[in-house]
Amino acid sequence: KAGVTQTPRYLIKTRGQQVTLSCSPISGHRSVSWYQQTPGQGLQFLFEYFSETQRNKGNFPGRFSGRQFSNSRSEMNVSTLELGDSALYLCASSYSGAAGETQYFGPGTRLLVL
Amino acid sequence: QKEVEQDPGPLSVPEGAIVSLNCTYSNSAFQYFMWYRQYSRKGPELLMYTYSSGNKEDGRFTAQVDKSSKYISLFIRDSQPSDSATYLCAMSDAGGTSYGKLTFGQGTILTVHP
């Protein structure tokens, strides 16, 4: 089975711009979670989608949003980028997103905001 | 205070050493405990998974959970240079609001030198 894929792998943007990141889960997985990883804060949960619905959300401002399509692929959008948004953005997929279910991570998208 | 505390290290050991990695947590609702390994420029990969308290062994790796002390550990025996990576502890509770959400420690950077 192919793993979780994320595109693009690297991005450079400037402050004020917006960005869209994409995640394709493992075939058959319907839950997609997004995380932000920074040296200072570590891995932090952004949100989770299942069957095109956001079921869970972390403590991030409204500039961070996402969506999921009928084929379970997910996108994450960050508007009005700030320098502090520079991070590795990881998505993870699982079969149902149930508590304790194993999550499989993609390689991440590294975003640099100048 | 973070829900999950993990000493970021860095930790440097000689090949063949026994490595001990630890996390403490404050949320007594956590029921599922995981250890992920992350190589540079890669996404985290699951190493060990434990439900509730107890020990679990897999090859050179042993995971321990002590819920009474809110303390989890990962031991690596006969460490190899290929074990050099960042090790992340992760946890989730069993509640209905925990869909797709893992709470991570900061990660410990481990270097095993020949």
Tab-separated table of C-alpha atoms in Angstrom:
chain	number	residue	atom	x	y	z
A	1	LYS	CA	0.000	0.000	0.000
A	2	ALA	CA	1.223	3.464	-0.783
A	3	GLY	CA	1.854	5.649	2.230
A	4	VAL	CA	0.558	9.092	3.053
A	5	THR	CA	1.666	11.644	0.491
A	6	GLN	CA	1.917	15.391	0.924
A	7	THR	CA	2.473	18.096	-1.649
A	8	PRO	CA	4.356	20.260	-2.043
A	9	ARG	CA	7.326	19.165	0.056
A	10	TYR	CA	8.765	22.662	0.370
A	11	LEU	CA	7.275	26.129	0.131
A	12	ILE	CA	8.566	29.640	0.525
A	13	LYS	CA	6.043	32.426	1.014
A	14	THR	CA	6.066	35.999	2.237
A	15	ARG	CA	4.095	37.529	5.084
A	16	GLY	CA	0.493	38.247	4.244
A	17	GLN	CA	0.225	35.618	1.533
A	18	GLN	CA	-1.892	32.504	1.807
A	19	VAL	CA	-0.923	28.895	1.211
A	20	THR	CA	-2.673	25.603	0.507
A	21	LEU	CA	-1.163	22.252	1.395
A	22	SER	CA	-2.416	18.890	0.191
A	23	CYS	CA	-2.532	15.448	1.770
A	24	SER	CA	-3.517	12.102	0.245
A	25	PRO	CA	-4.194	9.441	2.889
A	26	ILE	CA	-3.478	5.736	2.696
A	27	SER	CA	-6.053	4.001	0.533
A	28	GLY	CA	-9.079	3.050	2.652
A	29	HIS	CA	-8.312	5.551	5.405
A	30	ARG	CA	-11.049	8.078	5.925
A	31	SER	CA	-9.635	10.136	8.788
A	32	VAL	CA	-7.014	12.803	8.171
A	33	SER	CA	-5.359	14.794	10.948
A	34	TRP	CA	-3.091	17.801	10.514
A	35	TYR	CA	-0.240	18.820	12.813
A	36	GLN	CA	2.207	21.716	12.982
A	37	GLN	CA	5.759	20.930	14.081
A	38	THR	CA	8.139	23.668	15.243
A	39	PRO	CA	11.360	23.500	17.291
A	40	GLY	CA	9.802	25.552	20.061
A	41	GLN	CA	6.355	23.998	20.387
A	42	GLY	CA	6.905	20.515	18.998
A	43	LEU	CA	4.051	18.711	17.271
A	44	GLN	CA	0.692	20.366	17.806
A	45	PHE	CA	-2.681	19.141	16.602
A	46	LEU	CA	-4.466	21.424	14.155
A	47	PHE	CA	-7.655	19.556	13.161
A	48	GLU	CA	-9.117	16.271	12.023
A	49	TYR	CA	-11.463	15.460	9.162
A	50	PHE	CA	-13.623	12.427	8.532
A	51	SER	CA	-16.130	11.992	5.714
A	52	GLU	CA	-15.658	15.612	4.669
A	53	THR	CA	-16.516	16.889	8.176
A	54	GLN	CA	-14.249	18.517	10.706
A	55	ARG	CA	-14.709	16.562	13.928
A	56	ASN	CA	-11.939	17.955	16.060
A	57	LYS	CA	-9.957	21.149	16.227
A	58	GLY	CA	-6.874	22.292	18.116
A	59	ASN	CA	-6.077	25.718	19.537
A	60	PHE	CA	-5.071	27.555	16.416
A	61	PRO	CA	-6.450	30.845	15.053
A	62	GLY	CA	-9.090	30.922	12.362
A	63	ARG	CA	-6.423	31.670	9.746
A	64	PHE	CA	-5.837	27.923	9.741
A	65	SER	CA	-8.568	26.027	7.962
A	66	GLY	CA	-8.998	22.785	6.115
A	67	ARG	CA	-11.311	20.646	4.125
A	68	GLN	CA	-11.685	17.083	2.982
A	69	PHE	CA	-12.945	15.776	-0.295
A	70	SER	CA	-15.137	12.777	-1.037
A	71	ASN	CA	-12.048	10.690	-1.911
A	72	SER	CA	-10.642	11.462	1.594
A	73	ARG	CA	-7.896	13.716	0.252
A	74	SER	CA	-7.496	16.776	2.434
A	75	GLU	CA	-6.219	20.290	2.060
A	76	MET	CA	-5.069	22.748	4.660
A	77	ASN	CA	-5.093	26.498	4.106
A	78	VAL	CA	-3.308	29.217	6.014
A	79	SER	CA	-4.319	32.777	5.217
A	80	THR	CA	-2.462	35.995	5.986
A	81	LEU	CA	0.781	34.204	6.721
A	82	GLU	CA	2.917	35.311	9.661
A	83	LEU	CA	6.607	34.651	10.294
A	84	GLY	CA	5.631	32.322	13.133
A	85	ASP	CA	3.791	30.054	10.712
A	86	SER	CA	7.127	28.754	9.457
A	87	ALA	CA	6.993	25.086	10.359
A	88	LEU	CA	6.791	21.530	9.164
A	89	TYR	CA	3.143	20.669	8.495
A	90	LEU	CA	2.372	16.996	8.849
A	91	CYS	CA	-0.724	15.095	7.978
A	92	ALA	CA	-1.598	11.671	9.313
A	93	SER	CA	-4.244	9.224	8.230
A	94	SER	CA	-6.078	6.447	10.006
A	95	TYR	CA	-9.005	4.213	9.213
A	96	SER	CA	-11.628	5.940	11.358
A	97	GLY	CA	-9.856	8.441	13.623
A	98	ALA	CA	-11.134	6.633	16.699
A	99	ALA	CA	-9.288	7.185	19.972
A	100	GLY	CA	-6.136	5.137	20.142
A	101	GLU	CA	-6.148	4.192	16.485
A	102	THR	CA	-2.713	4.152	14.862
A	103	GLN	CA	-1.963	7.202	12.764
A	104	TYR	CA	0.377	7.034	9.800
A	105	PHE	CA	2.264	10.201	8.977
A	106	GLY	CA	3.308	11.688	5.685
A	107	PRO	CA	6.736	13.263	5.108
A	108	GLY	CA	5.411	16.760	5.720
A	109	THR	CA	5.446	20.090	3.924
A	110	ARG	CA	8.133	22.466	5.111
A	111	LEU	CA	6.841	26.043	4.961
A	112	LEU	CA	9.139	29.020	5.262
A	113	VAL	CA	7.544	32.451	5.665
A	114	LEU	CA	9.799	35.420	4.897
B	1	GLN	CA	2.395	23.767	31.729
B	2	LYS	CA	2.345	21.313	28.817
B	3	GLU	CA	0.150	18.219	29.084
B	4	VAL	CA	3.110	16.034	28.096
B	5	GLU	CA	6.675	16.761	29.160
B	6	GLN	CA	9.669	15.180	27.484
B	7	ASP	CA	13.321	16.028	27.962
B	8	PRO	CA	14.505	17.288	24.560
B	9	GLY	CA	18.073	16.164	25.196
B	10	PRO	CA	20.123	15.955	23.098
B	11	LEU	CA	21.203	12.517	24.217
B	12	SER	CA	24.467	11.033	22.923
B	13	VAL	CA	25.430	7.419	23.660
B	14	PRO	CA	28.000	4.923	22.363
B	15	GLU	CA	26.929	2.044	20.179
B	16	GLY	CA	25.668	-0.887	22.229
B	17	ALA	CA	24.423	1.239	25.128
B	18	ILE	CA	20.996	0.939	26.694
B	19	VAL	CA	18.963	4.070	26.075
B	20	SER	CA	16.159	5.250	28.336
B	21	LEU	CA	13.665	7.829	27.089
B	22	ASN	CA	10.895	9.175	29.279
B	23	CYS	CA	7.763	11.283	29.294
B	24	THR	CA	5.514	12.513	32.054
B	25	TYR	CA	1.955	13.686	31.586
B	26	SER	CA	-0.705	15.467	33.552
B	27	ASN	CA	-3.965	14.370	31.890
B	28	SER	CA	-5.248	11.312	33.727
B	29	ALA	CA	-7.668	10.622	30.850
B	30	PHE	CA	-4.856	9.467	28.575
B	31	GLN	CA	-5.335	5.760	27.837
B	32	TYR	CA	-3.267	5.134	24.705
B	33	PHE	CA	0.477	5.644	24.645
B	34	MET	CA	2.774	5.584	21.647
B	35	TRP	CA	6.371	6.142	20.744
B	36	TYR	CA	7.239	7.515	17.333
B	37	ARG	CA	10.637	7.803	15.710
B	38	GLN	CA	11.382	10.657	13.332
B	39	TYR	CA	14.430	10.785	11.117
B	40	SER	CA	15.624	14.085	9.743
B	41	ARG	CA	13.365	15.412	6.981
B	42	LYS	CA	10.893	12.549	7.423
B	43	GLY	CA	7.506	12.148	9.076
B	44	PRO	CA	7.159	10.295	12.395
B	45	GLU	CA	6.847	6.505	12.218
B	46	LEU	CA	5.200	4.420	14.914
B	47	LEU	CA	7.576	2.333	17.029
B	48	MET	CA	5.561	1.115	19.986
B	49	TYR	CA	1.939	1.209	21.069
B	50	THR	CA	0.594	0.483	24.557
B	51	TYR	CA	-2.896	0.596	25.946
B	52	SER	CA	-3.223	1.524	29.622
B	53	SER	CA	-0.512	0.367	32.033
B	54	GLY	CA	2.089	-2.332	31.584
B	55	ASN	CA	5.101	-3.327	29.533
B	56	LYS	CA	5.455	-4.225	25.894
B	57	GLU	CA	8.518	-5.605	24.167
B	58	ASP	CA	9.366	-5.673	20.474
B	59	GLY	CA	12.868	-6.754	19.572
B	60	ARG	CA	15.322	-4.287	21.062
B	61	PHE	CA	12.546	-1.930	22.184
B	62	THR	CA	10.572	-2.034	25.429
B	63	ALA	CA	7.795	0.376	26.301
B	64	GLN	CA	6.574	0.831	29.859
B	65	VAL	CA	3.534	2.711	31.124
B	66	ASP	CA	2.940	3.583	34.773
B	67	LYS	CA	-0.410	5.328	34.916
B	68	SER	CA	-0.277	5.748	38.692
B	69	SER	CA	2.813	7.930	38.267
B	70	LYS	CA	1.752	9.346	34.898
B	71	TYR	CA	5.084	8.250	33.481
B	72	ILE	CA	6.025	6.356	30.331
B	73	SER	CA	9.372	5.056	29.149
B	74	LEU	CA	11.007	3.606	26.079
B	75	PHE	CA	14.126	1.474	26.421
B	76	ILE	CA	16.392	0.667	23.511
B	77	ARG	CA	18.830	-2.197	24.035
B	78	ASP	CA	22.040	-2.650	22.064
B	79	SER	CA	21.610	0.767	20.450
B	80	GLN	CA	22.845	1.183	16.886
B	81	PRO	CA	23.915	4.246	14.888
B	82	SER	CA	20.769	3.701	12.803
B	83	ASP	CA	18.728	4.456	15.945
B	84	SER	CA	19.929	8.064	15.771
B	85	ALA	CA	16.716	10.067	15.398
B	86	THR	CA	14.203	12.129	17.334
B	87	TYR	CA	11.938	10.058	19.576
B	88	LEU	CA	8.473	11.400	20.300
B	89	CYS	CA	6.044	10.159	22.891
B	90	ALA	CA	2.376	10.595	22.047
B	91	MET	CA	-0.855	9.986	23.889
B	92	SER	CA	-4.583	10.103	23.429
B	93	ASP	CA	-7.602	9.747	25.641
B	94	ALA	CA	-10.670	7.660	24.972
B	95	GLY	CA	-13.157	10.494	25.074
B	96	GLY	CA	-15.521	11.439	22.323
B	97	THR	CA	-13.672	14.686	21.684
B	98	SER	CA	-10.385	12.976	20.912
B	99	TYR	CA	-11.038	12.085	17.288
B	100	GLY	CA	-7.782	11.957	15.393
B	101	LYS	CA	-5.891	13.866	18.078
B	102	LEU	CA	-2.567	12.829	19.504
B	103	THR	CA	-0.798	14.933	22.137
B	104	PHE	CA	2.961	14.814	21.705
B	105	GLY	CA	5.962	15.409	23.883
B	106	GLN	CA	8.659	17.773	22.685
B	107	GLY	CA	10.786	14.920	21.331
B	108	THR	CA	14.238	13.709	22.414
B	109	ILE	CA	17.111	13.918	19.942
B	110	LEU	CA	19.212	10.752	20.196
B	111	THR	CA	22.627	10.215	18.643
B	112	VAL	CA	24.305	6.806	18.802
B	113	HIS	CA	27.970	7.084	17.851
B	114	PRO	CA	30.056	4.136	16.640
